[in-house]
Coordinates of N, CA and C in Angstrom, one line a residue:
M30 N 37.8 -13.6 -14.6 CA 36.7 -12.5 -14.6 C 36.6 -12.3 -13.2
I31 N 36.7 -11.2 -12.4 CA 36.7 -10.8 -11.3 C 35.6 -10.1 -10.3
I32 N 34.9 -10.7 -9.8 CA 33.6 -9.7 -9.7 C 34.1 -9.2 -8.0
I33 N 33.9 -7.7 -7.8 CA 34.2 -7.2 -6.6 C 32.9 -7.1 -6.0
C34 N 32.6 -7.1 -4.7 CA 31.5 -6.5 -4.2 C 31.6 -5.8 -3.2
D35 N 30.9 -4.5 -2.8 CA 31.4 -3.7 -2.1 C 30.6 -3.7 -0.7
P36 N 31.1 -4.2 0.4 CA 30.5 -4.4 1.3 C 29.4 -3.0 2.2
N37 N 30.3 -1.8 1.7 CA 29.5 -0.8 2.3 C 28.3 -0.3 1.6
K38 N 28.1 -1.1 0.4 CA 26.9 -0.6 -0.4 C 25.6 -1.4 0.1
K39 N 24.8 -0.4 0.3 CA 23.5 -1.1 0.8 C 22.4 -2.0 -0.3
K40 N 22.2 -3.2 -0.3 CA 21.3 -3.7 -0.9 C 19.9 -3.0 -0.6
E41 N 19.0 -2.5 -1.8 CA 17.8 -2.1 -1.7 C 17.0 -3.2 -1.7
H42 N 15.6 -3.3 -0.8 CA 15.1 -3.9 -0.9 C 13.4 -3.5 -0.7
F43 N 12.6 -3.9 -1.5 CA 11.4 -3.3 -1.6 C 10.4 -4.0 -1.1
P44 N 9.4 -3.2 -0.6 CA 8.3 -4.2 0.0 C 7.2 -5.0 -0.9
N45 N 7.0 -6.2 -1.0 CA 6.1 -6.8 -1.8 C 4.7 -6.4 -1.5
A46 N 3.9 -6.9 -2.0 CA 2.4 -6.3 -1.9 C 1.9 -6.9 -0.6
F47 N 2.2 -8.0 -0.3 CA 1.9 -8.2 1.4 C 2.2 -7.3 2.6
L48 N 3.4 -6.8 2.0 CA 3.7 -5.8 2.9 C 3.4 -4.6 3.0
I49 N 2.9 -4.3 1.7 CA 2.2 -2.8 1.6 C 1.0 -3.0 2.1
Y50 N 0.2 -4.0 1.8 CA -1.0 -3.9 2.5 C -0.9 -4.1 3.9
R51 N -0.3 -4.9 4.5 CA -0.2 -4.6 5.9 C 0.2 -3.7 6.6
A52 N 1.2 -2.8 6.1 CA 1.3 -1.3 6.2 C 0.4 -0.7 6.5
L53 N -0.3 -0.6 5.3 CA -1.6 0.2 4.9 C -2.6 0.0 6.2
T54 N -3.3 -1.3 5.9 CA -4.1 -1.5 6.9 C -3.6 -1.3 8.2
W55 N -2.4 -1.5 8.9 CA -2.1 -1.1 10.2 C -2.2 0.2 10.3
K56 N -1.8 1.1 9.8 CA -2.1 2.6 9.9 C -3.6 2.7 9.9
L57 N -4.3 2.1 9.5 CA -5.7 2.1 9.5 C -6.6 1.8 10.6
Y58 N -6.0 0.4 11.1 CA -6.4 -0.4 12.3 C -5.7 0.3 13.6
K59 N -4.6 0.9 13.7 CA -4.1 1.6 14.6 C -5.0 2.9 15.3
E60 N -5.6 3.3 14.4 CA -6.4 4.5 14.7 C -7.9 4.2 15.2
I61 N -8.0 3.0 14.8 CA -9.4 2.4 15.4 C -9.2 1.9 16.9
S62 N -8.3 1.1 16.9 CA -7.9 0.4 17.9 C -6.3 0.7 18.6
P63 N -6.1 1.8 19.3 CA -4.8 2.1 19.7 C -3.9 1.1 20.3
N64 N -4.9 0.0 21.1 CA -3.8 -0.5 22.2 C -3.4 -2.0 21.6
V65 N -3.9 -2.3 20.1 CA -3.3 -3.5 19.7 C -1.7 -3.5 19.3
K66 N -1.3 -4.9 19.9 CA -0.2 -5.0 19.6 C 0.2 -5.3 18.1
Q67 N 1.4 -5.0 17.5 CA 1.9 -5.2 16.3 C 1.7 -6.7 16.1
Q68 N 2.1 -7.6 16.9 CA 2.8 -8.8 16.6 C 1.2 -9.6 16.4
N69 N -0.1 -9.3 17.4 CA -1.0 -9.8 17.0 C -1.8 -9.5 15.8
Y70 N -1.4 -8.3 15.1 CA -1.9 -7.6 14.1 C -1.3 -8.8 13.0
S71 N 0.0 -8.6 13.0 CA 0.4 -9.3 12.0 C 0.0 -10.6 11.8
I72 N 0.1 -11.7 12.8 CA -0.9 -12.8 12.8 C -2.4 -12.8 12.1
T73 N -3.2 -11.9 12.8 CA -4.6 -11.8 12.0 C -4.5 -11.3 10.4
I74 N -3.7 -10.2 10.2 CA -3.8 -9.8 8.6 C -3.2 -11.0 7.9
G75 N -2.2 -11.6 8.3 CA -1.8 -12.6 7.1 C -3.1 -13.8 6.6
G76 N -4.2 -14.0 7.5 CA -5.4 -14.9 7.4 C -5.7 -13.7 6.4
R77 N -6.3 -12.8 6.8 CA -6.9 -11.8 5.9 C -6.5 -11.4 4.5
W78 N -5.5 -11.4 4.3 CA -4.6 -11.6 3.2 C -4.7 -12.7 1.9
K79 N -5.3 -13.9 2.5 CA -5.9 -14.7 1.7 C -7.2 -14.5 1.3
D80 N -7.9 -13.8 1.7 CA -9.2 -13.1 1.2 C -9.4 -12.0 0.6
V81 N -8.4 -11.4 0.4 CA -8.1 -10.3 -0.8 C -8.4 -10.7 -2.1
P82 N -9.5 -10.2 -2.7 CA -9.5 -10.5 -4.1 C -8.2 -10.0 -5.3
N83 N -8.5 -11.0 -6.1 CA -6.9 -11.0 -7.0 C -7.1 -9.4 -7.7
E84 N -8.4 -8.7 -7.9 CA -8.1 -7.2 -8.3 C -7.4 -6.4 -7.3
I85 N -7.9 -6.5 -6.0 CA -6.8 -5.9 -4.8 C -5.7 -6.3 -5.0
R86 N -5.3 -7.4 -4.9 CA -4.1 -8.0 -4.7 C -3.0 -7.2 -6.1
N87 N -3.9 -7.2 -7.0 CA -3.0 -6.0 -8.5 C -2.6 -4.9 -8.0
I88 N -3.4 -4.3 -7.3 CA -3.4 -3.1 -6.7 C -1.8 -2.7 -5.7
Y89 N -1.7 -3.7 -5.2 CA -0.8 -3.7 -4.0 C 0.6 -4.2 -4.8
T90 N 0.2 -5.1 -5.9 CA 1.7 -5.3 -6.7 C 2.2 -4.6 -7.6
Q91 N 0.9 -3.4 -8.1 CA 1.6 -2.2 -8.7 C 2.2 -1.2 -8.0
L92 N 1.5 -1.3 -6.9 CA 2.2 -0.3 -5.6 C 3.7 -0.6 -5.3
S93 N 3.9 -1.9 -5.1 CA 5.4 -2.8 -5.0 C 6.1 -2.7 -6.2
I94 N 5.6 -2.9 -7.7 CA 6.6 -2.3 -8.7 C 6.6 -0.7 -8.8
K95 N 5.8 -0.2 -8.5 CA 6.2 1.6 -8.5 C 7.1 1.9 -7.6
L96 N 7.2 1.3 -6.6 CA 8.2 1.9 -5.3 C 9.7 1.0 -5.7
S97 N 9.8 0.4 -6.5 CA 10.9 -0.2 -6.9 C 11.6 0.2 -8.0
E98 N 10.7 0.9 -8.6 CA 11.3 1.8 -9.7 C 12.3 3.0 -9.5
D99 N 13.2 3.4 -9.8 CA 14.0 4.8 -9.7 C 13.4 5.6 -9.3
N100 N 12.8 6.2 -10.5 CA 12.0 7.3 -10.3 C 10.5 7.6 -10.1
H101 N 10.2 6.9 -9.6 CA 8.7 6.6 -9.1 C 8.5 8.0 -8.6
T102 N 6.9 8.2 -9.1 CA 6.1 9.4 -8.9 C 5.1 9.0 -7.8
P103 N 4.9 9.7 -7.1 CA 3.7 9.5 -5.6 C 2.4 9.1 -6.5
D104 N 2.0 7.9 -6.4 CA 0.6 7.4 -6.6 C -0.5 7.1 -5.5
G105 N -1.0 8.6 -5.3 CA -2.0 8.8 -4.3 C -3.4 7.8 -4.8
F106 N -3.6 7.4 -6.2 CA -5.0 6.7 -6.7 C -4.7 5.4 -6.1
L107 N -3.7 4.6 -6.3 CA -3.5 3.3 -6.0 C -3.6 3.1 -4.4
I108 N -3.1 4.0 -4.0 CA -3.6 3.9 -2.3 C -5.0 4.1 -2.1
F109 N -5.6 5.3 -2.8 CA -7.0 5.4 -2.4 C -7.6 4.3 -3.0
R110 N -7.5 3.4 -3.9 CA -8.2 2.2 -4.6 C -8.0 1.3 -3.3
A111 N -7.0 1.1 -3.0 CA -6.5 0.0 -2.1 C -7.2 0.1 -0.7
I112 N -7.1 1.6 -0.1 CA -7.8 2.0 1.0 C -9.3 2.0 1.0
S113 N -9.9 2.2 0.0 CA -11.1 2.1 -0.6 C -11.8 0.7 -0.4
W114 N -11.0 -0.5 -0.9 CA -11.5 -1.4 -0.5 C -11.6 -1.8 0.8
E115 N -10.3 -1.7 1.7 CA -10.5 -2.0 3.1 C -11.3 -1.6 3.7
T116 N -12.0 -0.1 3.2 CA -12.9 0.4 4.2 C -14.3 0.0 3.7
L117 N -14.6 -0.1 2.4 CA -16.0 -0.2 1.9 C -16.6 -1.9 1.3
K118 N -15.4 -2.7 1.1 CA -15.5 -4.1 1.0 C -16.5 -4.1 0.1
E119 N -18.0 -4.9 0.5 CA -19.0 -4.7 -0.4 C -19.3 -3.9 -1.4
G120 N -19.1 -2.2 -1.0 CA -19.9 -1.5 -1.8 C -18.4 -0.9 -2.7
Y121 N -17.3 -1.4 -2.7 CA -16.1 -1.1 -3.4 C -16.5 -0.9 -4.8
P122 N -15.9 0.4 -5.3 CA -16.1 1.0 -6.3 C -15.4 0.2 -7.5
N123 N -15.5 -0.2 -9.0 CA -14.8 -0.7 -9.8 C -13.7 0.3 -10.3
A124 N -13.0 0.2 -11.0 CA -11.8 0.9 -11.5 C -12.3 2.6 -11.9
T125 N -13.3 2.4 -12.5 CA -13.7 3.7 -13.5 C -14.3 4.3 -12.5
I126 N -15.1 3.8 -11.4 CA -16.0 4.6 -10.6 C -15.0 5.3 -9.8
A127 N -13.9 4.4 -9.4 CA -12.9 5.0 -8.4 C -12.1 5.9 -8.9
S128 N -12.2 5.9 -10.3 CA -11.2 7.0 -10.8 C -12.0 8.1 -10.8
E129 N -13.4 8.1 -11.1 CA -14.3 9.3 -11.0 C -14.1 10.1 -9.5
K130 N -14.2 9.1 -8.7 CA -14.2 9.5 -7.3 C -12.8 10.4 -7.0
W131 N -12.0 9.6 -7.1 CA -10.5 10.2 -7.3 C -10.5 11.7 -7.6
D132 N -10.8 11.7 -9.1 CA -11.0 13.1 -9.9 C -11.8 14.2 -9.1
L133 N -12.8 13.8 -8.3 CA -13.9 14.6 -7.3 C -13.3 14.9 -6.0
L134 N -12.5 14.3 -5.6 CA -11.3 14.4 -4.3 C -11.1 15.9 -3.9
P135 N -11.1 16.5 -3.2 CA -10.3 17.9 -2.9 C -9.0 17.5 -2.9
S136 N -8.0 18.7 -3.3 CA -6.8 18.3 -3.2 C -6.1 18.1 -2.2
R137 N -6.6 18.5 -0.9 CA -6.1 18.2 0.6 C -6.1 16.5 0.9
E138 N -7.3 16.2 0.5 CA -7.6 14.6 0.5 C -6.5 13.7 -0.5
K139 N -6.4 14.3 -1.5 CA -5.5 13.7 -2.2 C -4.0 13.7 -2.0
T140 N -3.8 14.7 -1.1 CA -2.3 14.9 -0.5 C -2.1 14.0 0.8
F141 N -3.5 13.3 1.3 CA -3.2 12.7 2.3 C -2.8 11.3 2.0
Y142 N -3.2 10.9 0.6 CA -3.2 9.7 0.0 C -1.8 9.4 -0.7
I143 N -1.2 10.7 -1.2 CA 0.1 10.9 -1.8 C 0.9 10.6 -0.4
N144 N 0.7 11.0 0.6 CA 1.4 11.5 1.8 C 2.0 9.7 2.4
L145 N 0.7 9.0 2.3 CA 0.7 7.8 2.6 C 1.7 6.9 1.7
Y146 N 1.7 7.3 0.3 CA 2.4 6.9 -0.5 C 4.2 7.0 -0.3
E147 N 4.3 8.2 0.1 CA 5.6 8.7 0.4 C 6.0 8.2 1.4
E148 N 5.0 7.6 2.5 CA 5.7 7.2 3.7 C 6.1 5.5 3.3
L149 N 5.4 5.0 2.5 CA 5.7 3.4 2.4 C 7.3 3.4 1.2
A150 N 7.5 4.8 0.6 CA 8.6 4.7 -0.3 C 9.9 5.2 0.3
V151 N 9.6 5.3 1.8 CA 11.0 5.5 2.3 C 11.5 4.4 2.8

């Protein structure tokens, strides 16, 4: 049996949960502190990832899995939950409350989260 590899075929790599966390939080942090260097941020965020609760890590893992699927549809709700935790921390809503809040968001705000998801998919 001969296996032929096409050197021109680009192997797809999808971001893992940490890389998605880093990308999303970088977007938030860059708005607050535009002069921060990405290298310094990467070092800091690596330490913060260790303190992220498993419930939130699972959201990022779900995002990673969705992004790796061939026909994934943009999931603004997962982005909304992830960013809600990052910005609220103590007052972070559980999944049920987050779902209710998501349903009440105006469509332009939902579009914001969906666009963030699509940026990750590129």
